[in-house]
Coordinates of C-alpha atoms and ligand atoms in Angstrom, one line a residue:
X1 CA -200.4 161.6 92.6
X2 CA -201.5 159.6 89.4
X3 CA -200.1 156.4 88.9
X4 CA -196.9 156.7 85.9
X5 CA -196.5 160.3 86.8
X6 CA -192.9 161.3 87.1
X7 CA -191.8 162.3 90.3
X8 CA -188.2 164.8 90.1
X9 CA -186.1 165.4 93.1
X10 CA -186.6 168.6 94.5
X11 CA -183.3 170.0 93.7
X12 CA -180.1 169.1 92.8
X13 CA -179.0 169.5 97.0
X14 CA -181.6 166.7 97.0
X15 CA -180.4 164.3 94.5
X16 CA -176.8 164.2 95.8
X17 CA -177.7 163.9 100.0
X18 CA -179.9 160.9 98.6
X19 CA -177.2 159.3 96.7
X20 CA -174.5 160.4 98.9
X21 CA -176.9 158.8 102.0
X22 CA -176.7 155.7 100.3
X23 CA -173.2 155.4 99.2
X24 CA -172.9 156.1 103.4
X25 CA -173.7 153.5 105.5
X26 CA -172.9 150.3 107.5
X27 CA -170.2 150.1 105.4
X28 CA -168.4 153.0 105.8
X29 CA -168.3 153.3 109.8
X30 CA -168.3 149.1 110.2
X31 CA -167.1 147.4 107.5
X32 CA -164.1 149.6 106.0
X33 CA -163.1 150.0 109.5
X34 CA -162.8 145.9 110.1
X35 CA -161.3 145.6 106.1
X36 CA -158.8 148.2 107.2
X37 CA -157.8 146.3 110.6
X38 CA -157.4 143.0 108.8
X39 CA -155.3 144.0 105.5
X40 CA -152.7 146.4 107.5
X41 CA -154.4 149.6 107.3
X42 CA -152.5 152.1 105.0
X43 CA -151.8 149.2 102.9
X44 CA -155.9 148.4 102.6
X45 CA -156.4 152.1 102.0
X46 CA -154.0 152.5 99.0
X47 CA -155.4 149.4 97.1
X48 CA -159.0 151.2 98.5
X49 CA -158.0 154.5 96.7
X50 CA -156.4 152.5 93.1
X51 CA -160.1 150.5 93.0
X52 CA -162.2 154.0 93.8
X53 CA -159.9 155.9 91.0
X54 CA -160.2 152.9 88.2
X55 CA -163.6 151.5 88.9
X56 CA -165.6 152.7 91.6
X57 CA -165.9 156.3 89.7
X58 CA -166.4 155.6 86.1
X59 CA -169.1 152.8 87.4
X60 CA -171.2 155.9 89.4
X61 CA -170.6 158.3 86.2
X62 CA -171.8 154.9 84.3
X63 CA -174.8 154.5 86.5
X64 CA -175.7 157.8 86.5
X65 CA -175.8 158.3 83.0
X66 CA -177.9 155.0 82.5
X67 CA -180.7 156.6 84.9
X68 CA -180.3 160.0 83.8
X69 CA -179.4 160.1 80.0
X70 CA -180.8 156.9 78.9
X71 CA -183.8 157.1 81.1
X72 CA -185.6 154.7 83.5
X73 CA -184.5 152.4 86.4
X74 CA -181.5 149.8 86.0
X75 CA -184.0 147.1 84.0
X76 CA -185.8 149.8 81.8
X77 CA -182.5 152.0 81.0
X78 CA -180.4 148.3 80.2
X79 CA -183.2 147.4 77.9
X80 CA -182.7 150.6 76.0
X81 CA -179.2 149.7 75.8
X82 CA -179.5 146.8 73.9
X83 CA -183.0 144.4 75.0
X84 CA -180.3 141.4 75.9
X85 CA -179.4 143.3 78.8
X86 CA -182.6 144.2 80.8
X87 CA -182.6 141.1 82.4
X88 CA -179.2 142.3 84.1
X89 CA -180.9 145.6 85.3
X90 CA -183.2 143.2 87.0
X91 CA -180.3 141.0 88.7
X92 CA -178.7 144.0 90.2
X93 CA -182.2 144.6 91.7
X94 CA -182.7 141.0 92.8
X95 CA -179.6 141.3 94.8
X96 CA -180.2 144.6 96.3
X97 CA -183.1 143.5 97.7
X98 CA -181.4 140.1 99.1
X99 CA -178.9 142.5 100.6
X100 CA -182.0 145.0 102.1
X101 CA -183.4 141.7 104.1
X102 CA -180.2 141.3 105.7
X103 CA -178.9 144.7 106.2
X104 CA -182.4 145.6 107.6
X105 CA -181.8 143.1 110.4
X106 CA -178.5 144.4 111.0
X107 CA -180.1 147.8 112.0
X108 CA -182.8 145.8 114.1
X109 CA -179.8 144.6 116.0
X110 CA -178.7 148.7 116.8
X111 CA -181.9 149.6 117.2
X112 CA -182.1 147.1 120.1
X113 CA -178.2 148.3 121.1
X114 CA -180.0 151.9 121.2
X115 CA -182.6 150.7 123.8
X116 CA -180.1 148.8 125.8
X117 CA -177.3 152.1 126.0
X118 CA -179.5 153.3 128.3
X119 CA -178.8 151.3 130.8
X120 CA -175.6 150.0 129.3
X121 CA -177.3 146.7 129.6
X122 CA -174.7 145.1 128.0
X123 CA -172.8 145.4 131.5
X124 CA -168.9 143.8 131.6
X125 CA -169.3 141.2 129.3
X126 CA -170.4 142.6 125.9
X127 CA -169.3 139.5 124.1
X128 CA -171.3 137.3 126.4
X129 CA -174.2 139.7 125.9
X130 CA -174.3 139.8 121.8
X131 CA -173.7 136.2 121.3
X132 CA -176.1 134.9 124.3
X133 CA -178.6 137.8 125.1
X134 CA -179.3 139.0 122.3
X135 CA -178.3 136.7 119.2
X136 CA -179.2 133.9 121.3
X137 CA -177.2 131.7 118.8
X138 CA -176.9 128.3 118.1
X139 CA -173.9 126.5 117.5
X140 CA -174.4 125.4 113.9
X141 CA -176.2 127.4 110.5
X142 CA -178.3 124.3 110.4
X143 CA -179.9 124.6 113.9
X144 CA -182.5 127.7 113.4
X145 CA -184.5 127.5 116.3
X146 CA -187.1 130.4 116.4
X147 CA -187.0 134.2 115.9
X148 CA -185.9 136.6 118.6
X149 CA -188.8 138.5 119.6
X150 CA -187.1 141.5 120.3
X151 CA -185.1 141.2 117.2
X152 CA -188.4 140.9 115.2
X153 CA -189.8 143.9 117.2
X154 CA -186.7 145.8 115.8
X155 CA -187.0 144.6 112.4
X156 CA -190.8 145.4 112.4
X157 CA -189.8 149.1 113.1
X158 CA -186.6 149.7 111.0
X159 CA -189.7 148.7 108.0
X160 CA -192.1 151.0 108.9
X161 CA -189.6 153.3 109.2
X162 CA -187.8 152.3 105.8
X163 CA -191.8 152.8 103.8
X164 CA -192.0 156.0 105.2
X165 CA -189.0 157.7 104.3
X166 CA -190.0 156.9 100.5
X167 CA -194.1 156.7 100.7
X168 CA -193.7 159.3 97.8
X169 CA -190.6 158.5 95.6
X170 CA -188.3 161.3 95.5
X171 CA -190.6 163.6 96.4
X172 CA -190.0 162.4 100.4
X173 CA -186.8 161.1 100.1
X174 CA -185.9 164.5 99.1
X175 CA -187.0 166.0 102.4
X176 CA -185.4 163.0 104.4
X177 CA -182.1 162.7 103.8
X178 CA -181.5 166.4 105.1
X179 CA -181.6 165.1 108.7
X180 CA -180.1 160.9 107.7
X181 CA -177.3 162.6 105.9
X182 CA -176.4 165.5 108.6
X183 CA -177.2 163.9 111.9
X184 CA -174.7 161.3 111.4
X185 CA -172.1 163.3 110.2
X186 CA -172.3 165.5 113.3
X187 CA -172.1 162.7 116.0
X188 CA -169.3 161.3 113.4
X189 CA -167.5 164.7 114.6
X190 CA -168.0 164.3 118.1
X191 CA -167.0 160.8 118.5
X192 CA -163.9 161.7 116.2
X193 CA -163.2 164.5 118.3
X194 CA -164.1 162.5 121.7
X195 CA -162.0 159.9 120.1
X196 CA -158.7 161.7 119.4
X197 CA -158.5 162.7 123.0
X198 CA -158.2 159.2 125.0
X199 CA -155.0 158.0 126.0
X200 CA -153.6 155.3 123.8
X201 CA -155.7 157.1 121.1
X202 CA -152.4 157.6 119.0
X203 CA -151.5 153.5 118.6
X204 CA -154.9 152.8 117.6
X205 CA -154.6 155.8 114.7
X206 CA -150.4 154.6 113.9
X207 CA -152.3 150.9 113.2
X208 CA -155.1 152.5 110.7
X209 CA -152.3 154.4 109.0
X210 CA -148.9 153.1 109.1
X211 CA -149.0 150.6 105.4
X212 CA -147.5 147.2 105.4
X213 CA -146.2 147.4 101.5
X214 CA -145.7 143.8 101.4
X215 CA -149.5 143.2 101.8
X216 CA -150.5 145.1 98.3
X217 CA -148.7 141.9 96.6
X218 CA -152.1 140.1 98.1
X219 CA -154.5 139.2 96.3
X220 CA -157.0 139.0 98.6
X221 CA -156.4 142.5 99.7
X222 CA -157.4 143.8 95.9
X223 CA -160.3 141.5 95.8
X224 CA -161.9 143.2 99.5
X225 CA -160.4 146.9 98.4
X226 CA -162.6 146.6 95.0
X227 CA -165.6 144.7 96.6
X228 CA -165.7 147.5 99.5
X229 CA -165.2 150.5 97.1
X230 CA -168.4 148.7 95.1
X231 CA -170.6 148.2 98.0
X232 CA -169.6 151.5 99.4
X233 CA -170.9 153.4 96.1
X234 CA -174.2 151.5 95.9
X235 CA -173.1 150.6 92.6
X236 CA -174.1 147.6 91.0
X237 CA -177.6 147.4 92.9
X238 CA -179.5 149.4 90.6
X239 CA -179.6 152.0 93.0
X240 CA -178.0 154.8 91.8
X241 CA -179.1 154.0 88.0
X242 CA -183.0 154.9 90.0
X243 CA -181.8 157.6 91.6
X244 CA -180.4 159.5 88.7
X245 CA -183.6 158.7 86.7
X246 CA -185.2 161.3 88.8
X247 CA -182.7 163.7 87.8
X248 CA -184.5 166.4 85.8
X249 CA -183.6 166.5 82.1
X250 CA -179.8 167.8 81.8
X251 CA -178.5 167.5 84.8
X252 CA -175.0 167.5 85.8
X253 CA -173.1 163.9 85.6
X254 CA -169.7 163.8 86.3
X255 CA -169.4 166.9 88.9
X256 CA -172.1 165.1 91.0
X257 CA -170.6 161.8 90.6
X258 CA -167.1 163.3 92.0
X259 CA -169.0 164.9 94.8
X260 CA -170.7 161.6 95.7
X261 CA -168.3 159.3 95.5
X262 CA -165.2 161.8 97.0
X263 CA -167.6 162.3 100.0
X264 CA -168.2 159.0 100.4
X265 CA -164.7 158.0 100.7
X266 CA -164.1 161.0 103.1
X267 CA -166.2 159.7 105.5
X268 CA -165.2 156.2 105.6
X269 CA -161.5 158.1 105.9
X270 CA -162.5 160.2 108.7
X271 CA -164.8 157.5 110.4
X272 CA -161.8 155.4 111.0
X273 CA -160.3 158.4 113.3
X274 CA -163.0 157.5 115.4
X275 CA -163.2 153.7 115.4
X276 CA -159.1 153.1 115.5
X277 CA -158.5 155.7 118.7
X278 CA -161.6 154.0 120.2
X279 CA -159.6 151.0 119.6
X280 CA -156.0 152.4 120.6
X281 CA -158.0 153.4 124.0
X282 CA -158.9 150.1 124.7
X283 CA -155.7 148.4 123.9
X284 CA -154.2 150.3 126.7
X285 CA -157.1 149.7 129.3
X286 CA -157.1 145.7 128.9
X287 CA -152.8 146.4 128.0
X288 CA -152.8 144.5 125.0
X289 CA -151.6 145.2 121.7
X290 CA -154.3 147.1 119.2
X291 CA -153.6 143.8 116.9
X292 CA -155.4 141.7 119.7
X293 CA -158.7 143.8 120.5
X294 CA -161.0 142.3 117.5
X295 CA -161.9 139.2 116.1
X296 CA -164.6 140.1 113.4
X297 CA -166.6 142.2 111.6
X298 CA -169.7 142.3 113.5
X299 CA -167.8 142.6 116.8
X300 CA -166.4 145.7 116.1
X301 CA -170.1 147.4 116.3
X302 CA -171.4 145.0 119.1
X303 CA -169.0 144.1 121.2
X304 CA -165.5 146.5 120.7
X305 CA -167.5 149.3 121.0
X306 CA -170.1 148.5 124.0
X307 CA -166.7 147.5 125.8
X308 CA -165.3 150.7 125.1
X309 CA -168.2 153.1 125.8
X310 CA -168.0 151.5 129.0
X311 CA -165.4 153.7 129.8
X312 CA -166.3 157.0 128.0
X313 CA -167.5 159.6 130.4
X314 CA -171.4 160.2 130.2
X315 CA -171.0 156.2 128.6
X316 CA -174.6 155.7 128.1
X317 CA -175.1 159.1 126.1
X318 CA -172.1 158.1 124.1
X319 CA -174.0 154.4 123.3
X320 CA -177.2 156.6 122.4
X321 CA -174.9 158.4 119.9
X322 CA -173.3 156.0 118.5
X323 CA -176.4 154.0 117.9
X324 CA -178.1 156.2 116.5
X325 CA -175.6 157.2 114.2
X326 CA -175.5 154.4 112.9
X327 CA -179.3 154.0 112.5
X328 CA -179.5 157.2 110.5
X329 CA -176.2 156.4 108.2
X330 CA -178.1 153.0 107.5
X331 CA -181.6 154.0 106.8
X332 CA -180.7 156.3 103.2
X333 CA -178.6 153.1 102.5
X334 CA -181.3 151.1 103.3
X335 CA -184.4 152.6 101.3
X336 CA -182.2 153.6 98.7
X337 CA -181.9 149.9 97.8
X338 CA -186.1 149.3 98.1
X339 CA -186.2 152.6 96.1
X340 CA -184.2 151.1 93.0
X341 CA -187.3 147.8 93.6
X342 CA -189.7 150.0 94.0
X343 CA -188.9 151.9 90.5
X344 CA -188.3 148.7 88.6
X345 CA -191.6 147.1 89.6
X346 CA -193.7 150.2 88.7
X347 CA -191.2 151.4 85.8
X348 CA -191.8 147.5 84.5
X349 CA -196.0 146.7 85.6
X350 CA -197.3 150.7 86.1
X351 CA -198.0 149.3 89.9
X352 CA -198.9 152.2 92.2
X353 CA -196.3 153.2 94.4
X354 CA -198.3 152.6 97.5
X355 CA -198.8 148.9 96.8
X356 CA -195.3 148.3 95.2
X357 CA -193.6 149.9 98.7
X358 CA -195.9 147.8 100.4
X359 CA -195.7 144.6 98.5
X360 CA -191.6 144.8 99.1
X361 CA -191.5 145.8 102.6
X362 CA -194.1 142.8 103.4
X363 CA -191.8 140.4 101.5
X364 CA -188.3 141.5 102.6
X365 CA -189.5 141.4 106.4
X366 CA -190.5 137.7 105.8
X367 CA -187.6 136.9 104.4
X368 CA -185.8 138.9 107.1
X369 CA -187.5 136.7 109.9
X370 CA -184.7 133.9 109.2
X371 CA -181.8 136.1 110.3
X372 CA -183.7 136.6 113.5
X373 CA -183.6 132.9 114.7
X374 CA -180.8 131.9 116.7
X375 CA -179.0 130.6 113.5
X376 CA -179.4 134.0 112.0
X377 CA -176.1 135.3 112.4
X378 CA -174.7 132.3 109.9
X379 CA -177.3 133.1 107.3
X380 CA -176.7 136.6 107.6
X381 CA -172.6 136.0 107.0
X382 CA -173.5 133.6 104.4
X383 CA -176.0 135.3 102.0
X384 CA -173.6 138.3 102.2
X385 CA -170.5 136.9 101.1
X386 CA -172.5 135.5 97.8
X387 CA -174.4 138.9 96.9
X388 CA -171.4 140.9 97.4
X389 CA -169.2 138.6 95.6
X390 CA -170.7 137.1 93.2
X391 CA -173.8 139.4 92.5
X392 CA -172.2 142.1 92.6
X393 CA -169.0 141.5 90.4
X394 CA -171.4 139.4 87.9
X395 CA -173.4 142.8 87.8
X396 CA -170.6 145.2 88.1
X397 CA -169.1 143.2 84.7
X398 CA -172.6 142.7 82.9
X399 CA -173.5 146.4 83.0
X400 CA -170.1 147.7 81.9
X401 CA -170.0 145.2 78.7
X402 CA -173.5 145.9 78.1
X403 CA -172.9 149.8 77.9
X404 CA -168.7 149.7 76.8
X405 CA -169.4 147.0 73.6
X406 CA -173.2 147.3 72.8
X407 CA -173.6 150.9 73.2
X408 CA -171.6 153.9 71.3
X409 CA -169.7 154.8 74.7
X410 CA -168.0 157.7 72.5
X411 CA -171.7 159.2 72.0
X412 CA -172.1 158.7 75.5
X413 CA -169.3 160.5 77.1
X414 CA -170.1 163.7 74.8
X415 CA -173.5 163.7 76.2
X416 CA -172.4 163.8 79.6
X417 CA -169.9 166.3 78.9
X418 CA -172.6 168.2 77.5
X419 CA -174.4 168.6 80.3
X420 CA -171.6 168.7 83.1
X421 CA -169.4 171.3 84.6
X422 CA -166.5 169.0 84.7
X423 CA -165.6 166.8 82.0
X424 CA -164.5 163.5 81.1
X425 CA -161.7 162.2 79.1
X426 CA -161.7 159.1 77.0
X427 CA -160.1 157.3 80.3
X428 CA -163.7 156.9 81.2
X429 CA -164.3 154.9 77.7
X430 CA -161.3 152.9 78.7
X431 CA -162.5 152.4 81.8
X432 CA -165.6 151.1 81.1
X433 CA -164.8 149.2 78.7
X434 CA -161.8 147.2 79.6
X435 CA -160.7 148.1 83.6
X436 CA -164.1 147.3 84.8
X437 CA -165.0 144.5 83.0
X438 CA -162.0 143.0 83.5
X439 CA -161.6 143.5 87.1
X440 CA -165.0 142.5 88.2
X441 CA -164.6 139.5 85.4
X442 CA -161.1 138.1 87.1
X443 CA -162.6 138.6 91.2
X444 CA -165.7 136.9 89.8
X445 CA -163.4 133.8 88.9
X446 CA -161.2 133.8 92.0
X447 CA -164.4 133.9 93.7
X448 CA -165.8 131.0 92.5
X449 CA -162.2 129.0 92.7
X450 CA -162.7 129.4 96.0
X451 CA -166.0 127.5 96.7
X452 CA -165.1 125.0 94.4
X453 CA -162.3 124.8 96.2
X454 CA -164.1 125.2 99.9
X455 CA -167.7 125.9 101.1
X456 CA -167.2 129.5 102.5
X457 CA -166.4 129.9 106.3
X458 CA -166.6 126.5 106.4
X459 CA -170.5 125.8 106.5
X460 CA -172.2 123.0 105.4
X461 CA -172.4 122.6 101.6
X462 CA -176.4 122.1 101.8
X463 CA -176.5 125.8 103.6
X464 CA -174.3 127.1 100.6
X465 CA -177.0 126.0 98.2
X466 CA -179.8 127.6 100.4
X467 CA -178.3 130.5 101.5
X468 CA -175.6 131.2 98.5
X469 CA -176.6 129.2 95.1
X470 CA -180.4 129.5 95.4
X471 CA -180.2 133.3 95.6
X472 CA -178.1 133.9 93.0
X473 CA -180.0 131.3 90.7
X474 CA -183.1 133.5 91.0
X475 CA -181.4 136.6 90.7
X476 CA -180.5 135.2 87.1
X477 CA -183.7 133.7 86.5
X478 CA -185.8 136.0 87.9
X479 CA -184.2 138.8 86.1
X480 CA -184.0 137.2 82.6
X481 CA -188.2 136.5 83.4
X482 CA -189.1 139.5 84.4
X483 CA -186.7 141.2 81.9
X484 CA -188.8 139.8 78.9
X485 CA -192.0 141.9 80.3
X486 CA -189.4 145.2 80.8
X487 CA -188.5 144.6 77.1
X488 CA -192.2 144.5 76.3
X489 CA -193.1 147.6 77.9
X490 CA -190.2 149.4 76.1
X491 CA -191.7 148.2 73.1
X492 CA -195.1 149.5 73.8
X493 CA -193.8 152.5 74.6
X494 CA -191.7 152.7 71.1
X495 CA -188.7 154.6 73.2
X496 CA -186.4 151.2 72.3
X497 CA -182.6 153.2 71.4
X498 CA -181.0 149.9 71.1
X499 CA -178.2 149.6 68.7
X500 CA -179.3 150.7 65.8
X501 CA -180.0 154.1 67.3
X502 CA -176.5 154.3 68.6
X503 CA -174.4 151.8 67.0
X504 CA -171.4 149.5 69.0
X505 CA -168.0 151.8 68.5
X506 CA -166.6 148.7 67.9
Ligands
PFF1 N1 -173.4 151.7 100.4 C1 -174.0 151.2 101.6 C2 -172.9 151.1 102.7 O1 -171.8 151.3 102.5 O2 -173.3 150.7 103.8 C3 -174.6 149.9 101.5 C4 -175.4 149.8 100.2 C5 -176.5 150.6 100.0 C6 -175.1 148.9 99.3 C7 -177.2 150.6 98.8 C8 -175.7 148.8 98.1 C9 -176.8 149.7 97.9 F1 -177.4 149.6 96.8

């Protein structure tokens, strides 16, 4: 293949498993679970379905008209939005690809939970196990210690494995995510189904569904309903702005923007079947209440769920599945966010894909090495909370201003319509232009309120700089840099529709 040649996806059944594989990941089987648990359940999922309905659906049908109808990855299809905002295209990549280092370790950690299911190495004591055996952690973010080999080993893998799934672009991604898209779904079924039918199954489901009204009058609940619906989609990242850009010419918008985002939710929905009567189960073997069985987020993967496979029949083929599950629901989430790098690096330089695959795996599995040390766990919670909080909301409120008040959003939304089975109404305008904006704008200052207020989880302010305000600072600078040479090569390639071409409605 010829360096700058445009690689389509192989159909349009392609196009939506690969974005529909990476709005489906850790986050739908691990982290809406845990947000569920902790905001009173039906209550979470009401505030969930408001933030999918008002934001998380116009900002897919906004992406993917930005890769598709505007053209390019997130920095190159910005940039034709008005030049001021390539830079942003390249933040939203910046922060993907802090979030790939990290979430690439995570899947190190099941890849090692894999191995040790066979033996159910984790034995009575799965708490013990994670912390001690295989974390090895330290008691402080500030004592790093070295790498876990076997952690390393993982990570080394779940690389290799990332750089092949998308050696050639779209072109094998296409083929992939038949198998990372279906596999999980089916052992989804059988652990819902295996689920359902253990006693104490039902308290487990009456906790994930029974609402707590009073809760929705938190605030905190709206800020983790909109920042899951967010990370859920893959919006913000870049990602599905370089997915759609491989969309041939006149492809459908909003239908496949419904289908992605509706399926992703579904899953996340039918997931917690699964995960809360696993729960419920457990409750009832150690006789406490299902309030009392977790204590946080990573737990629920690594320790609530070894405990409870413990007692499954055929336990250590149940571990294999669930492992593995959640191996291939990570891995489309996973290269979908070097994909969107990838595409901006060769959309921006005209880098072959071979090196630029290369050049990003190499440097996220350096960076990676620090969650590996016996401190790892800390960095991992820390460098999460600030690129899902604060990158993503800055990004979430950057793209929507640049595209609702420098860009004719009218034009826009007649375009997609022109090319999709289901239309859009001017509530998508609205959307963009004020909901979205103004949502991401007002958790983006509650956000940093509270670490003026308080270092986050309590760590050491100097970690906060390394592992929260550094980051961030060169997702800015970084992106306003390398924005000035995306600008350039829009120039050179005289396709700039900036705002004269399609003047601000307003
Ligand atoms: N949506 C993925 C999940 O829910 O696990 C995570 C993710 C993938 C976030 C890709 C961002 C992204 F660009």
């Amino acid at each position: 293949m010829a360096v700058g040649e445009k690689v389509y996806w192989d159909n349009r059944m392609a196009f939506v498993l690969a974005a529909i594989g990476s709005a489906i990941g850790l986050g739908n089987i691990w982290r809406f679970p845990y947000m569920c648990y902790k905001y009173g359940g039906g209550s979470f999922l009401v505030a969930y379905l408001v933030a999918l309905l008002v934001a998380g659906l116009p900002l897919l049908i906004l992406e993917f008209s930005l890769g598709q109808k505007i053209g390019g990855s997130a920095p190159a299809s910005l940039g034709k939005v008005s030049k001021n905002f390539a830079w942003v295209g390249w933040m939203a990549i910046i922060v993907g690809f802090f979030i790939t280092t990290y979430y690439s370790v995570i899947m190190s950690w099941a890849a090692n939970y894999f191995v040790h299911s066979f033996t159910l190495a984790w034995g009575n004591d799965p708490k013990t196990f994670f912390y001690t055996n295989v974390l090895g952690l330290s008691d402080g973010i500030l004592k790093i210690g070295s790498p876990r080999l076997p952690l390393l080993i993982g990570l080394a893998i779940v690389w290799l494995w990332i750089v092949l799934s998308i050696w050639k672009g779209a072109r094998t991604v296409s083929k992939v995510v038949y198998v990372t898209v279906t596999l999980p779904w089916l052992i989804l079924i059988v652990l819902v189904i295996g689920g359902l039918t253990l006693p104490g199954a039902f308290d487990g489901i009456k906790y994930y569904l029974t609402p707590d009204w009073k809760a929705l009058l938190n605030a905190e609940l709206w800020q983790a309903a909109f920042t899951q619906i967010f990370f859920s989609l893959s919006v913000g990242f870049g990602v599905m702005i370089a997915y759609a850009s491989f969309l041939k010419p006149n492809s459908d918008i909003v239908n496949n923007a419904f289908i992605v985002g509706l399926s992703n939710c579904a899953t996340a929905f039918v997931g917690g079947f699964a995960v809360f009567s696993a729960i419920g189960y457990y409750a009832q073997l150690q006789g406490v209440s299902v309030a009392d069985v977790m204590n946080s987020g990573p737990e629920l993967a690594f320790v609530t769920y070894p405990a409870i496979i413990n007692h499954l029949p055929f336990a250590p083929l149940m571990g294999i599945l669930f492992f593995v599950m959640l191996l291939t629901l990570a891995i489309d989430s996973a290269f979908s966010l070097v994909e969107a790098v990838v595409a901006g690096i060769m959309d921006t330089f005209g880098i072959g894909r071979t090196k630029t695959n290369i050049f990003v795996a190499v440097l996220a599995f350096a960076i990676g090495v620090i969650y590996t040390t016996t401190a790892g766990l800390y960095w991992l919670d820390l460098v999460d909370h600030y690129m899902t909080f604060f990158g993503l909301f800055a990004v979430a409120f950057l793209e929507a201003v640049a595209v609702g008040w420098f860009f004719d959003t009218e034009k826009l939304r007649k375009k997609i319509n022109s090319t999709s089975q289901m239309h859009i109404g001017k509530w998508w305008v609205i959307s963009v232009k004020f909901i979205v904006p103004l949502s991401a704008l007002i958790l983006l200052i509650i956000t940093v309120i509270g670490r003026i207020n308080a270092s986050y989880g309590g760590y050491p302010r100097v970690s906060e700089l390394f592992g929260g305000w550094i980051p961030i600072l060169i997702a800015v600078l970084g992106g306003i840099v390398l924005g000035k040479f995306t600008i350039k090569m829009i120039r050179k390639d005289n396709v700039i529709v900036d705002t004269q071409d399609a003047p601000p409605s307003i």
